[in-house]
Coordinates of N, CA and C in Angstrom, one line a residue:
X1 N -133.0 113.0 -66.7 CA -133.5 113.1 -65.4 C -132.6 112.5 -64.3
X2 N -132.5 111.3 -64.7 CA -131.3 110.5 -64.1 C -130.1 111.0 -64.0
X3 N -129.2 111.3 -62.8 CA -127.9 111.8 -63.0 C -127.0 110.8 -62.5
X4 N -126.0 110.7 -63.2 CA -125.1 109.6 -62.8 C -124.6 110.3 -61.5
X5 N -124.4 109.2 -60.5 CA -123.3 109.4 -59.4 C -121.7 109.9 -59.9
X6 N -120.8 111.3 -59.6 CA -119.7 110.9 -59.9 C -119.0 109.8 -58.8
X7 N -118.1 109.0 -59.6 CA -117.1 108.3 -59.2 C -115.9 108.7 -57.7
X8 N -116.3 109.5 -56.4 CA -116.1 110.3 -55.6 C -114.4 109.2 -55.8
X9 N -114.3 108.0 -55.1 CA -112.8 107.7 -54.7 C -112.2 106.9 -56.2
X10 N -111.4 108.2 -56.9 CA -110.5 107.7 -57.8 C -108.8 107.2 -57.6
X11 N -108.2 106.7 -58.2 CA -106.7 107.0 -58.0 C -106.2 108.6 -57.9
X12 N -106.9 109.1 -59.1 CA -106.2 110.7 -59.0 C -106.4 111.7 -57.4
X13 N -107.6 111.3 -57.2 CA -107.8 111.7 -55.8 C -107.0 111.4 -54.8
X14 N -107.0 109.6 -54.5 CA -106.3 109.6 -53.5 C -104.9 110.2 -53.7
X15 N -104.5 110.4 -54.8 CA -103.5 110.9 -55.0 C -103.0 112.1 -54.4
X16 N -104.2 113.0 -55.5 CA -104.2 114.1 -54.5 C -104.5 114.6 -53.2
X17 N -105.0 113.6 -52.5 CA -105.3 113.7 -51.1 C -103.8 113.4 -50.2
X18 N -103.2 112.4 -50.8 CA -101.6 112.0 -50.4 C -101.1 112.8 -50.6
X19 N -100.9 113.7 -51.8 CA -99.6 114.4 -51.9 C -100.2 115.9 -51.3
X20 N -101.7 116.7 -51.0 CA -102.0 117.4 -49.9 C -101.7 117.5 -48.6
X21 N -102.3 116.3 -48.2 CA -101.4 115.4 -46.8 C -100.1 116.0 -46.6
X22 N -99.1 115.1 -47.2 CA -98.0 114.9 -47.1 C -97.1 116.1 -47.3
X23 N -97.6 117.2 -48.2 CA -97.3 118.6 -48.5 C -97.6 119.7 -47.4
X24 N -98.7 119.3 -46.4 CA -98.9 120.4 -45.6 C -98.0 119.9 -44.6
X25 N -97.6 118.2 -44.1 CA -97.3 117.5 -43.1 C -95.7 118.2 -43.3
X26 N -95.1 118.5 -44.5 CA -93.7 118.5 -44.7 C -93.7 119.6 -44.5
X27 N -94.2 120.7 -44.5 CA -94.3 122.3 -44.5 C -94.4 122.4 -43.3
X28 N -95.3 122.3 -42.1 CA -95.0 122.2 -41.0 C -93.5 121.7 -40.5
X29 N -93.3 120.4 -40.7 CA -91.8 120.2 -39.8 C -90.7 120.8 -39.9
X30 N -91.0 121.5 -41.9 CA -89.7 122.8 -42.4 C -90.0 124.2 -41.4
X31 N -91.5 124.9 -41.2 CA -91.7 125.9 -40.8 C -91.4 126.0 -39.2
X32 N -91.7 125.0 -38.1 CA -91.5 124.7 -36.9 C -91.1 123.2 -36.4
X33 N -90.0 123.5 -36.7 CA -88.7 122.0 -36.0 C -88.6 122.1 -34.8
X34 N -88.4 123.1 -34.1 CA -88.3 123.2 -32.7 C -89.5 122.7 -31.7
X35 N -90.9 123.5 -33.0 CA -92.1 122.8 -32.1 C -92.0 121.4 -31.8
X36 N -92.1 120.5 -33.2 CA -91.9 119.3 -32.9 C -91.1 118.7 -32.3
X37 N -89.5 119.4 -32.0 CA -88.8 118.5 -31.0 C -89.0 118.5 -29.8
X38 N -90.0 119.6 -29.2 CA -90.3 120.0 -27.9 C -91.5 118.9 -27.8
X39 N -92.0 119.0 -28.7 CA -93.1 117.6 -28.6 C -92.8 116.4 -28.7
X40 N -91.7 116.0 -29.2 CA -91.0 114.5 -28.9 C -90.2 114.6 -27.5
X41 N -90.0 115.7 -27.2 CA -89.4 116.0 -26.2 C -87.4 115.3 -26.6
X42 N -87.1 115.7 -27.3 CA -85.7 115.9 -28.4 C -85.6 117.6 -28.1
X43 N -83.9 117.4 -28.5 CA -83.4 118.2 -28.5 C -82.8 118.6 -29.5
X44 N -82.8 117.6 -30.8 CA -82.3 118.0 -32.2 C -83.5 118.4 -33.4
X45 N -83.1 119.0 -33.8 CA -84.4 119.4 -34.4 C -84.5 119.1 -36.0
X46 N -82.7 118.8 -36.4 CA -82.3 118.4 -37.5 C -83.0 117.3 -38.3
X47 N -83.9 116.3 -37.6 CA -84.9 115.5 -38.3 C -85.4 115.7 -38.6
X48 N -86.0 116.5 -37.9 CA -87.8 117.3 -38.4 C -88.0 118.0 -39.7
X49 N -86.5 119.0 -39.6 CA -86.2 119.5 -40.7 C -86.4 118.6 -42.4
X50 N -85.2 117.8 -41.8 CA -84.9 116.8 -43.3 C -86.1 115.9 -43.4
X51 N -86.5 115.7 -42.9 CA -88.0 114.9 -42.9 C -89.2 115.7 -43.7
X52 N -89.2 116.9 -43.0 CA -89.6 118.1 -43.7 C -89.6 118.1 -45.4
X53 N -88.4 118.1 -45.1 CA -87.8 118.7 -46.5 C -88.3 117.3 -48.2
X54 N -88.0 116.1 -47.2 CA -88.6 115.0 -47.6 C -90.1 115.2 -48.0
X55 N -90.5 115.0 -47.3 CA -92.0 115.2 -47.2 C -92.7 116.1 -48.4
X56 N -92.0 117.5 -48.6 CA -92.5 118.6 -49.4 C -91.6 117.9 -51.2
X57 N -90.9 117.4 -51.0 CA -90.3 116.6 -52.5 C -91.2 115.3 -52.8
X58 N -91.7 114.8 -51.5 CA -92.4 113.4 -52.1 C -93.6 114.1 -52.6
X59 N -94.4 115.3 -52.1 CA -95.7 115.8 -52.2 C -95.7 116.3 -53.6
X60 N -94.5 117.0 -53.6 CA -94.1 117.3 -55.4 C -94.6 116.5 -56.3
X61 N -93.6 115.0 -56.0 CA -94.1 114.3 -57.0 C -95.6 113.3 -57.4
X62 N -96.3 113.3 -56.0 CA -97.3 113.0 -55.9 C -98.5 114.1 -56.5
X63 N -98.1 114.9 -56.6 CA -99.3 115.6 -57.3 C -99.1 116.0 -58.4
X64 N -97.5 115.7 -59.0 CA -97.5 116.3 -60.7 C -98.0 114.7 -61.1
X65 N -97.8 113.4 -60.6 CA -98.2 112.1 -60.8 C -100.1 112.0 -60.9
X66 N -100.6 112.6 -60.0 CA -102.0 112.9 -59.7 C -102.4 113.5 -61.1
X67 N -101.9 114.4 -61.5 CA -102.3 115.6 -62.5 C -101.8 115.0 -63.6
X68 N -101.3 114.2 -63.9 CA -100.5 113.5 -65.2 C -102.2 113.0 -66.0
X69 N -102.2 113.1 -67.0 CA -103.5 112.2 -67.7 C -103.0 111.2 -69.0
X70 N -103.5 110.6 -69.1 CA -104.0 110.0 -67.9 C -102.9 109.0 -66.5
X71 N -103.1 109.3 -65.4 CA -102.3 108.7 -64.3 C -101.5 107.6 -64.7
X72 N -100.5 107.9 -64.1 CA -99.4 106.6 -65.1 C -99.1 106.0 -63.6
X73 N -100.0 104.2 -63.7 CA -99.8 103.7 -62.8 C -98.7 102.9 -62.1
X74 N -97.7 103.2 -63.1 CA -95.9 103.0 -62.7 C -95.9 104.0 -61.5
X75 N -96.2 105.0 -62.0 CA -95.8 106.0 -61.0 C -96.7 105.4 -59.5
X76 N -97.6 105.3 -59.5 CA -99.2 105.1 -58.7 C -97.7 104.2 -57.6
X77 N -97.7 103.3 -58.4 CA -97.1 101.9 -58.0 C -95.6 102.4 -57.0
X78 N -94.7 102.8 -57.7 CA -93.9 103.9 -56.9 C -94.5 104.3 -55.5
X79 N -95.3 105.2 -55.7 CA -95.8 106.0 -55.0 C -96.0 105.3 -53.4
X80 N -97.2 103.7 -54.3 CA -97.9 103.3 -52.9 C -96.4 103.0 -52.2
X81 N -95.2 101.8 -53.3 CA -94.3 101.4 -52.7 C -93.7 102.6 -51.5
X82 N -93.7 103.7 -51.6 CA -92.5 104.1 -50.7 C -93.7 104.6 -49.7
X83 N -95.0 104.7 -50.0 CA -95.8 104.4 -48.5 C -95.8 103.7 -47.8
X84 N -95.4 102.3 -48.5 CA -95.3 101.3 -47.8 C -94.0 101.1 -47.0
X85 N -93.4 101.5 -47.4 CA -91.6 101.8 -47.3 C -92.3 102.6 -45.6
X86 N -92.8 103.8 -45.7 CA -92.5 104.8 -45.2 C -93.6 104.5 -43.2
X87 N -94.5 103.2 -43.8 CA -95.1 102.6 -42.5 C -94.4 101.5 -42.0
X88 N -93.2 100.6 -42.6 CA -92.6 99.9 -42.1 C -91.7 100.2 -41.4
X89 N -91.1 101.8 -42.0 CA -89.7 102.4 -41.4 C -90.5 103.1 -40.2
X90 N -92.2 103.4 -39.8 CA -92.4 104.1 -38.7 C -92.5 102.9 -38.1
X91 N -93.1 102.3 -37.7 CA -93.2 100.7 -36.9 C -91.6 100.7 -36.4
X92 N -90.5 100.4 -36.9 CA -89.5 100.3 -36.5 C -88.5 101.3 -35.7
X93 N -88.7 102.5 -36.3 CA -88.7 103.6 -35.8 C -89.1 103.7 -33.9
X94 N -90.2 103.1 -33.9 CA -91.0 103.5 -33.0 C -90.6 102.4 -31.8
X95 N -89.8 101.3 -32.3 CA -89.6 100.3 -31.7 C -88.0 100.7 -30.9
X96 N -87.2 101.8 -32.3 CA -86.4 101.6 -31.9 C -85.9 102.9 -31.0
X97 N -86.7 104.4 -30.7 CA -86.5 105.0 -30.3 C -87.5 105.4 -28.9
X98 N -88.6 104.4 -29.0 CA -90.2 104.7 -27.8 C -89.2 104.8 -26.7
X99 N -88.6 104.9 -26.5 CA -87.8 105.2 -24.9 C -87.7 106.2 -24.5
X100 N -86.6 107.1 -25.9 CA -86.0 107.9 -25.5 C -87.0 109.1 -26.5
X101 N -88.0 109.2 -26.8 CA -88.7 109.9 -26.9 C -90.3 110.0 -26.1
X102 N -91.2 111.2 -26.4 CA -92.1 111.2 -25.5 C -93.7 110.5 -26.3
X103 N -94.1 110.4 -25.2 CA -95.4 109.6 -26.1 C -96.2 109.8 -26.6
X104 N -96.9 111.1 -26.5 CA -96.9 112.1 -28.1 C -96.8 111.6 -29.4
X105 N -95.1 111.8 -29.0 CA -94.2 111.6 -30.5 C -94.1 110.5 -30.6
X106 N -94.4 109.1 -30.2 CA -94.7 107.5 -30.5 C -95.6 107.4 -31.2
X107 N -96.7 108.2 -30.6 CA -98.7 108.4 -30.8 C -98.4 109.0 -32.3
X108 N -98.5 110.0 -32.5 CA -98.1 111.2 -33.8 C -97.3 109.9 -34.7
X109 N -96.2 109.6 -34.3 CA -95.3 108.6 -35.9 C -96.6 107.3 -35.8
X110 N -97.1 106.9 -35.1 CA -97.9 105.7 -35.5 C -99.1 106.4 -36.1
X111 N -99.7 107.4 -35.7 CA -101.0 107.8 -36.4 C -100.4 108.6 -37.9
X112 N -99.6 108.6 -38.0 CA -99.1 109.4 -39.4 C -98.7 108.0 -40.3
X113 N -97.9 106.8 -39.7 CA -98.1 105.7 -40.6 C -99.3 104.8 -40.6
X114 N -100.3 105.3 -39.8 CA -102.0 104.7 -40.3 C -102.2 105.7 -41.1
X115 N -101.8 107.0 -41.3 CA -102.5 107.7 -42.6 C -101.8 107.1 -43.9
X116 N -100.6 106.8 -43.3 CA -99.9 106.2 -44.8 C -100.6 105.1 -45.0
X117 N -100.8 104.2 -44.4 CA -101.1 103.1 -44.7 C -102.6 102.8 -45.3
X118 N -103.2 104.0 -44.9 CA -104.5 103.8 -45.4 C -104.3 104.6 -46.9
X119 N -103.7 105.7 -47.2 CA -103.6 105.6 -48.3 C -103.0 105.0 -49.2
X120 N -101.9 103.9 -48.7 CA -101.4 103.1 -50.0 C -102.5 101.6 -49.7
X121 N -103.5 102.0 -49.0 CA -104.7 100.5 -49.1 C -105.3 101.0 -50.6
X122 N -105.7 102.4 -50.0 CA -106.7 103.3 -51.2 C -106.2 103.4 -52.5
X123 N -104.6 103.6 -52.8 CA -104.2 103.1 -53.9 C -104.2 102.1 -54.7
X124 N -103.9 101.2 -53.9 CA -103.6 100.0 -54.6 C -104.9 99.8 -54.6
X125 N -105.9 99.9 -54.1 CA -107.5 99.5 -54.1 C -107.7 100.1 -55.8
X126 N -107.4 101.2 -55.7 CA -108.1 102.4 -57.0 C -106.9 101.7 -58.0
X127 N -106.0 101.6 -57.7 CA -105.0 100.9 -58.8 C -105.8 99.6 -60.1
X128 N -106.0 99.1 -59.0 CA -106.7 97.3 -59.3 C -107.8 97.9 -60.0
X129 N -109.0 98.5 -59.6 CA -109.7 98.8 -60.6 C -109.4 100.3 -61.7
X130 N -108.5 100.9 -61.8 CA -107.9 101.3 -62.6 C -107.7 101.2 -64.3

Protein backbone atom coordinates (compact mmCIF):
# COMPACT_ATOMS: atom_id res chain seq x y z
CA UNK A 1 0.00 0.00 0.00
CA UNK A 2 2.80 2.05 1.13
CA UNK A 3 4.87 3.39 -1.76
CA UNK A 4 8.20 4.40 -1.28
CA UNK A 5 9.17 8.06 -2.32
CA UNK A 6 11.70 7.79 -5.31
CA UNK A 7 14.94 9.33 -4.46
CA UNK A 8 14.13 12.67 -6.96
CA UNK A 9 17.95 14.43 -6.41
CA UNK A 10 20.59 11.81 -7.19
CA UNK A 11 24.19 12.28 -8.50
CA UNK A 12 23.14 10.66 -11.81
CA UNK A 13 20.59 13.35 -12.22
CA UNK A 14 22.35 16.20 -11.36
CA UNK A 15 24.52 14.94 -13.75
CA UNK A 16 22.31 14.72 -16.17
CA UNK A 17 20.80 17.97 -15.65
CA UNK A 18 24.57 19.41 -16.02
CA UNK A 19 25.60 17.82 -18.94
CA UNK A 20 21.65 18.86 -20.55
CA UNK A 21 22.43 22.32 -19.45
CA UNK A 22 25.66 22.64 -20.62
CA UNK A 23 24.81 20.69 -24.04
CA UNK A 24 21.98 22.95 -25.07
CA UNK A 25 24.22 26.17 -23.58
CA UNK A 26 27.20 24.95 -26.03
CA UNK A 27 24.84 24.30 -29.04
CA UNK A 28 23.54 27.67 -29.03
CA UNK A 29 26.89 29.63 -28.96
CA UNK A 30 28.14 26.89 -31.91
CA UNK A 31 24.63 27.60 -33.88
CA UNK A 32 24.44 31.68 -33.25
CA UNK A 33 27.91 33.47 -32.33
CA UNK A 34 26.99 36.51 -33.94
CA UNK A 35 23.80 36.59 -31.80
CA UNK A 36 25.72 36.53 -28.78
CA UNK A 37 28.33 38.94 -29.75
CA UNK A 38 25.68 41.42 -30.61
CA UNK A 39 24.52 40.80 -27.09
CA UNK A 40 27.81 41.42 -25.37
CA UNK A 41 27.93 43.96 -27.72
CA UNK A 42 31.59 42.38 -29.29
CA UNK A 43 32.53 42.24 -32.41
CA UNK A 44 34.45 38.89 -32.38
CA UNK A 45 32.48 36.16 -32.37
CA UNK A 46 35.45 33.58 -32.23
CA UNK A 47 34.74 33.04 -28.34
CA UNK A 48 31.38 32.19 -28.49
CA UNK A 49 32.23 29.76 -30.94
CA UNK A 50 35.17 27.93 -28.99
CA UNK A 51 33.30 28.18 -25.90
CA UNK A 52 30.67 26.54 -27.78
CA UNK A 53 32.53 24.01 -28.98
CA UNK A 54 33.82 23.59 -25.23
CA UNK A 55 30.72 23.35 -23.82
CA UNK A 56 29.21 20.57 -26.26
CA UNK A 57 32.65 18.24 -25.36
CA UNK A 58 32.26 18.90 -21.54
CA UNK A 59 28.35 17.88 -22.05
CA UNK A 60 29.72 14.67 -23.78
CA UNK A 61 31.42 13.73 -21.04
CA UNK A 62 29.06 14.55 -18.48
CA UNK A 63 26.50 12.39 -19.61
CA UNK A 64 28.49 9.32 -20.75
CA UNK A 65 29.78 9.84 -16.79
CA UNK A 66 25.89 10.26 -15.71
CA UNK A 67 25.04 6.95 -17.68
CA UNK A 68 28.16 5.04 -16.40
CA UNK A 69 26.70 2.33 -13.60
CA UNK A 70 27.29 2.51 -11.45
CA UNK A 71 28.59 6.51 -11.42
CA UNK A 72 32.25 6.60 -11.06
CA UNK A 73 32.69 9.32 -8.47
CA UNK A 74 36.40 10.10 -9.80
CA UNK A 75 34.73 11.17 -12.61
CA UNK A 76 31.66 13.07 -10.39
CA UNK A 77 34.83 14.66 -8.72
CA UNK A 78 36.39 15.84 -12.14
CA UNK A 79 33.38 17.01 -13.19
CA UNK A 80 32.35 19.22 -9.99
CA UNK A 81 36.31 20.32 -10.18
CA UNK A 82 36.15 22.02 -13.56
CA UNK A 83 32.64 23.64 -12.44
CA UNK A 84 34.36 24.97 -10.02
CA UNK A 85 37.24 25.92 -12.40
CA UNK A 86 34.61 27.28 -14.78
CA UNK A 87 32.81 29.87 -11.79
CA UNK A 88 36.08 31.14 -10.72
CA UNK A 89 37.27 31.77 -14.40
CA UNK A 90 33.61 33.71 -14.78
CA UNK A 91 34.02 36.02 -11.57
CA UNK A 92 37.37 36.98 -13.11
CA UNK A 93 36.36 37.19 -16.47
CA UNK A 94 33.78 39.53 -15.50
CA UNK A 95 36.13 41.64 -13.54
CA UNK A 96 38.38 41.63 -16.20
CA UNK A 97 36.42 42.54 -19.22
CA UNK A 98 32.74 44.46 -17.44
CA UNK A 99 33.92 47.59 -19.31
CA UNK A 100 34.47 46.72 -22.44
CA UNK A 101 31.43 44.60 -22.78
CA UNK A 102 27.66 45.22 -22.34
CA UNK A 103 25.68 44.42 -19.25
CA UNK A 104 23.65 41.81 -20.57
CA UNK A 105 26.78 39.99 -21.25
CA UNK A 106 28.18 40.66 -17.37
CA UNK A 107 24.42 39.65 -16.17
CA UNK A 108 24.28 36.20 -18.62
CA UNK A 109 28.42 35.16 -17.51
CA UNK A 110 27.41 35.68 -13.84
CA UNK A 111 23.93 33.95 -13.99
CA UNK A 112 25.56 31.01 -16.03
CA UNK A 113 28.31 30.68 -13.19
CA UNK A 114 25.45 30.58 -10.43
CA UNK A 115 24.06 27.76 -12.56
CA UNK A 116 27.46 26.29 -12.36
CA UNK A 117 27.88 26.79 -9.13
CA UNK A 118 24.77 25.43 -7.97
CA UNK A 119 25.34 22.39 -9.70
CA UNK A 120 28.76 21.60 -8.43
CA UNK A 121 26.92 22.42 -4.68
CA UNK A 122 24.36 19.63 -5.94
CA UNK A 123 27.27 17.41 -6.66
CA UNK A 124 29.33 17.37 -4.21
CA UNK A 125 26.12 17.42 -1.95
CA UNK A 126 24.87 13.95 -3.83
CA UNK A 127 28.68 12.97 -3.95
CA UNK A 128 28.99 12.90 0.09
CA UNK A 129 25.96 10.90 0.39
CA UNK A 130 26.79 8.69 -2.50
Amino acid sequence: MWKQKPKAMTLKNVLLINGISSGITGCLLVAMPAFFANLFAVSNTTPFSEVGIFLVLFALFVLIAAFRNPVQKSWARLITGLDITWVIASVVLVAIVFSSISVIGSVLIVGVAAWVGLMAFLQGKTLRNA
